Amino acid sequence: MTTAQLPPTLPQVSWSRRHLLGLEELSAEEIRTALQCSAYFARCSASGEPPRPLLAGKTVANLFFEDSTRTRSSFSLAARRLGGEVLDFHASASSLSKGETILDTARTIEAMNVDALVVRHRTPGAPHLLAQNLQASVINAGDGPHEHPTQALLDMLTIQQHRGRIEGLTVALVGDIAHSRTARSNIWGLLRLGAHVILCGPATLVSRRWEALGVEVSYSLDEILPRCDVLNLLRIQFERQQARPFPSVREYAHLYAMNRQRLQRARPDVLIMAPGPINRGVEITADVADGSHSVILRQVTNGVAVRMAVLWLCLCVAAGESG
Ligand code: NCD
């Protein structure tokens, strides 16, 4: 076997957090560690090398009080591929409908000897409340419009794989910044790793208050387009809005949808990303979503690796069992 064929080796890292609640509280060093471990698990999957059963004997419960396709499935696959057990909790078929609180529900699940709770809830801070009151690790899988740390990590891993770095790149988050937890986690992570971040969308969805953190705010996609290395196109979160933030979806698409004409004016190596689900024709047209600049499905693939890394770090490395 030559060196190039050797299986990737598990990184020796230090990590002390049992919970992953957001990227705002992580240092640049911690974000780099999470990305380094994610890259290792991504290489294992790409090489067909079965990952070591690092989560053997551990149980991960998915507590999703909001809908999910990618995040929920990838946490389940990540835990199973590392030899862990998965308990899938369905809020709609639970005792929540009988008046049980989220804390009592979580305590009940924890009492079944669960090691980690992966939590998605529409209330900002819900995973933080559970982390303060439970022994198990709590991983935030999206708390309302607040944070979605594993999504930002998989976005950054995807950028790193394609560009070799984050530092110095110009990354635009386009769309519904006001209601997007993906946007918030990306802002913290990208700024900490030295990217130039542009927030772009209608004035009703992008606040100038973000400028205080050192991001650029723009209301014109056409103006920023030629300067961007990465465009991350965010879905309009109609379900979180009280009133319509623009006159019509058609008008929004006219100003902010990434389409073929705009792609021609972008950098030749621009990366087109989206956390999904995508609404074809609204934030992105079908030809761009499926075109050669799009790394949307690579983001999905990377989601499993990132969740393997996060579960391993919080459940094993933080407990002194790095394997
Ligand atoms: C995002 C979410 O749920 O916040 N999706 C995801 O996790 N892949 C973004 C969205 O719903 O638009």
XYZ file of C-alpha atoms and ligand atoms in Angstrom:
335
model
C 0.000 0.000 0.000
C 1.437 3.431 -0.905
C 1.050 6.477 1.324
C -1.608 7.852 -1.005
C -3.705 4.707 -0.459
C -3.383 4.669 3.301
C -6.708 5.239 5.033
C -7.041 8.688 6.620
C -6.048 8.732 10.298
C -8.322 9.971 13.035
C -7.088 13.435 14.053
C -5.718 13.885 17.583
C -7.664 16.900 18.763
C -8.681 18.552 21.998
C -12.329 19.469 22.569
C -14.067 20.180 25.855
C -17.671 21.042 24.894
C -20.372 18.444 25.565
C -22.977 20.605 23.836
C -22.959 22.353 20.474
C -25.476 25.157 20.754
C -24.161 27.720 18.288
C -21.112 29.012 16.472
C -21.274 32.409 18.184
C -19.665 30.948 21.307
C -16.973 28.950 19.460
C -13.432 30.223 19.005
C -11.736 30.137 15.597
C -9.638 27.252 16.950
C -12.727 25.222 17.895
C -14.314 25.840 14.496
C -11.082 24.704 12.809
C -11.046 21.565 14.950
C -14.660 20.744 14.017
C -13.816 21.269 10.335
C -10.636 19.177 10.569
C -12.604 16.250 12.054
C -15.410 16.715 9.517
C -12.856 16.594 6.693
C -11.511 13.344 8.144
C -14.978 11.713 8.164
C -15.663 13.070 4.653
C -12.417 11.447 3.435
C -13.377 8.149 5.113
C -16.734 8.158 3.307
C -15.134 9.126 -0.027
C -12.506 6.372 0.242
C -15.132 3.752 1.077
C -13.226 3.098 4.298
C -15.810 2.087 6.940
C -15.428 4.509 9.855
C -14.416 3.044 13.215
C -17.395 2.364 15.541
C -16.541 5.388 17.653
C -20.104 5.750 18.958
C -20.572 2.074 19.874
C -22.632 1.846 23.051
C -23.971 5.413 22.683
C -27.542 6.404 21.895
C -28.471 9.576 20.048
C -32.069 10.824 20.149
C -33.438 13.094 17.443
C -35.952 15.518 18.991
C -37.383 17.449 16.080
C -40.281 19.758 16.859
C -40.013 21.302 13.359
C -39.902 19.563 9.987
C -36.614 18.438 8.493
C -35.336 16.286 5.653
C -31.566 16.760 5.457
C -30.623 17.561 9.040
C -32.622 14.805 10.699
C -31.626 12.096 8.194
C -27.969 13.034 8.298
C -27.780 13.021 12.107
C -29.374 9.539 12.071
C -26.983 8.252 9.410
C -23.990 9.841 11.129
C -24.763 8.159 14.455
C -25.486 4.783 12.827
C -22.387 4.842 10.619
C -20.298 5.339 13.755
C -21.958 2.340 15.406
C -24.337 4.301 17.658
C -28.031 3.700 18.234
C -30.673 6.227 17.159
C -34.002 7.039 18.741
C -36.281 9.036 16.458
C -38.825 11.123 18.334
C -41.798 12.448 16.365
C -43.273 15.537 17.980
C -46.575 15.173 16.137
C -47.146 11.657 17.531
C -45.980 12.399 21.088
C -47.427 13.410 24.460
C -46.757 17.061 23.598
C -50.316 17.026 22.269
C -51.407 16.030 25.818
C -49.747 19.120 27.303
C -46.306 17.759 28.238
C -43.603 20.452 28.172
C -40.489 20.210 25.998
C -38.366 19.896 29.160
C -40.438 17.021 30.549
C -40.389 15.366 27.134
C -36.610 15.707 26.921
C -36.143 14.432 30.511
C -38.293 11.420 29.660
C -36.191 10.600 26.606
C -32.988 11.143 28.608
C -34.211 8.711 31.292
C -33.991 5.956 28.654
C -30.191 6.267 28.895
C -29.727 8.523 25.928
C -26.303 10.147 25.521
C -27.195 12.983 23.141
C -30.282 14.921 22.175
C -30.297 16.514 18.743
C -32.884 19.265 19.058
C -34.792 21.351 16.523
C -37.420 23.749 17.848
C -39.084 26.919 16.629
C -38.182 28.810 19.827
C -34.742 30.450 19.941
C -32.884 29.161 23.008
C -34.852 25.885 23.363
C -31.695 23.703 23.047
C -29.925 25.997 25.549
C -32.721 25.433 28.076
C -32.352 21.672 27.683
C -28.559 21.840 27.941
C -28.880 23.649 31.278
C -31.256 21.038 32.668
C -30.035 17.690 31.327
C -26.983 15.498 31.753
C -26.989 14.409 28.090
C -25.178 16.315 25.356
C -27.420 18.710 23.442
C -26.781 19.508 19.796
C -28.695 22.400 18.265
C -30.222 21.314 14.950
C -31.901 24.714 14.459
C -33.630 26.929 17.062
C -36.099 29.195 15.272
C -34.275 31.967 13.414
C -31.343 31.881 15.866
C -28.606 29.315 15.039
C -27.996 26.162 13.005
C -24.351 25.400 13.779
C -23.953 22.108 11.904
C -25.388 23.696 8.738
C -22.764 26.453 8.848
C -20.014 23.897 9.494
C -21.050 21.856 6.466
C -21.223 25.026 4.384
C -17.681 25.948 5.467
C -16.386 22.412 4.891
C -17.787 22.545 1.344
C -16.101 25.904 0.692
C -12.802 24.593 2.072
C -12.932 21.490 -0.112
C -13.452 23.585 -3.243
C -11.261 26.596 -2.464
C -8.752 25.159 0.010
C -9.423 27.977 2.491
C -12.033 30.303 3.989
C -9.766 33.207 4.916
C -9.809 36.067 2.451
C -12.785 34.749 0.436
C -15.841 36.893 -0.233
C -18.976 34.976 0.721
C -22.447 36.418 0.104
C -25.478 35.195 2.024
C -28.422 36.158 -0.151
C -32.095 36.286 0.808
C -33.977 36.122 4.072
C -31.246 37.065 6.535
C -33.774 38.259 9.131
C -35.336 34.833 9.681
C -32.471 32.518 8.753
C -30.619 30.530 11.402
C -28.313 29.329 8.625
C -27.352 32.961 7.985
C -26.604 33.680 11.633
C -24.400 30.620 12.135
C -22.607 31.298 8.843
C -21.951 34.900 9.832
C -20.267 33.876 13.121
C -18.282 31.037 11.555
C -17.153 32.847 8.414
C -16.135 36.012 10.263
C -14.160 34.023 12.802
C -12.258 32.251 10.006
C -11.451 35.505 8.232
C -13.883 35.631 5.290
C -15.404 38.842 3.976
C -19.156 38.374 4.478
C -21.809 40.197 2.446
C -25.460 40.057 3.462
C -27.687 40.751 0.489
C -31.464 40.944 0.119
C -34.413 43.322 0.339
C -34.173 46.008 3.044
C -37.113 44.376 4.848
C -35.033 41.203 5.314
C -31.485 42.541 5.792
C -30.709 44.898 8.637
C -27.855 47.396 8.540
C -27.303 46.567 12.225
C -25.118 43.646 11.128
C -22.534 46.119 9.829
C -21.416 46.687 13.426
C -19.931 43.163 13.355
C -17.861 43.894 10.286
C -20.063 42.432 7.567
C -21.050 44.311 4.419
C -24.749 44.869 3.740
C -26.021 45.255 0.190
C -29.474 45.512 -1.318
C -28.289 44.802 -4.859
C -27.238 41.305 -5.927
C -26.216 42.664 -9.324
C -23.772 45.085 -7.700
C -21.994 42.523 -5.488
C -22.086 39.596 -7.946
C -18.721 40.114 -9.698
C -16.871 40.228 -6.336
C -18.205 37.013 -4.793
C -16.305 33.728 -4.481
C -19.341 32.039 -2.955
C -23.074 32.727 -3.158
C -25.166 30.996 -0.501
C -28.819 31.373 -1.534
C -31.211 31.264 1.390
C -34.852 30.296 1.271
C -37.481 32.901 2.118
C -38.814 31.652 5.474
C -42.483 32.473 4.916
C -43.410 30.290 7.895
C -41.564 32.657 10.275
C -42.925 35.935 8.867
C -45.893 37.956 10.104
C -46.260 40.027 6.928
C -44.976 39.671 3.381
C -41.552 41.344 3.156
C -41.919 42.166 -0.571
C -44.833 42.760 -2.957
C -44.620 39.422 -4.785
C -42.416 36.357 -5.144
C -42.003 37.309 -8.791
C -40.528 40.661 -7.867
C -38.177 39.002 -5.377
C -37.002 36.534 -8.021
C -36.468 39.358 -10.492
C -34.053 41.109 -8.122
C -32.449 38.262 -6.183
C -32.841 34.895 -7.934
C -29.564 33.405 -9.148
C -30.192 32.686 -12.822
C -28.179 32.016 -15.986
C -27.815 35.710 -16.910
C -26.455 36.556 -13.459
C -24.128 33.552 -13.534
C -22.507 34.991 -16.678
C -21.559 38.120 -14.747
C -20.252 36.210 -11.716
C -16.658 35.039 -11.223
C -15.897 32.075 -13.502
C -15.189 29.872 -10.470
C -18.076 31.076 -8.286
C -19.542 28.428 -5.960
C -23.323 28.265 -5.807
C -24.617 26.962 -2.512
C -27.975 26.578 -0.762
C -28.840 24.930 2.545
C -31.999 23.476 1.045
C -34.854 23.003 0.699
C -34.610 25.081 -2.469
C -37.531 26.758 -4.159
C -36.699 26.554 -7.839
C -37.492 29.817 -9.567
C -37.519 31.862 -6.340
C -33.973 32.086 -4.896
C -32.377 30.030 -7.664
C -33.418 28.846 -11.106
C -33.423 25.127 -11.935
C -30.558 25.379 -14.458
C -28.265 27.066 -11.916
C -29.281 24.698 -9.096
C -28.394 21.724 -11.298
C -25.489 23.402 -13.142
C -21.732 22.962 -12.899
C -21.183 25.748 -10.318
C -23.659 24.237 -7.888
C -22.335 22.291 -4.890
C -25.737 21.882 -3.272
C -25.641 18.080 -3.216
C -22.026 18.086 -2.019
C -23.288 20.137 0.944
C -25.777 17.360 1.679
C -23.041 14.703 1.497
C -20.846 16.788 3.795
C -23.722 17.101 6.261
C -23.233 13.477 7.316
C -19.478 13.946 7.863
C -19.998 17.123 9.894
C -22.583 15.415 12.109
C -20.262 12.448 12.640
C -17.551 14.882 13.721
C -19.818 16.842 16.054
C -21.240 13.716 17.708
C -17.758 12.250 18.150
C -16.346 15.502 19.571
C -19.197 16.149 22.014
C -19.842 12.544 23.090
C -16.365 11.037 23.040
C -13.538 13.567 22.874
C -15.134 15.879 25.466
C -15.473 12.836 27.772
C -11.833 11.866 27.275
C -12.643 8.876 25.024
C -11.120 9.899 21.709
C -10.879 6.323 20.389
C -32.455 25.117 6.756
C -33.199 25.167 8.087
O -34.016 24.319 8.406
O -32.918 26.096 8.791
N -32.478 23.879 6.146
C -31.665 22.890 6.563
O -31.465 22.628 7.715
N -31.027 22.215 5.585
C -32.848 26.228 5.865
C -34.292 26.349 5.450
O -35.203 25.756 6.017
O -34.520 27.098 4.500
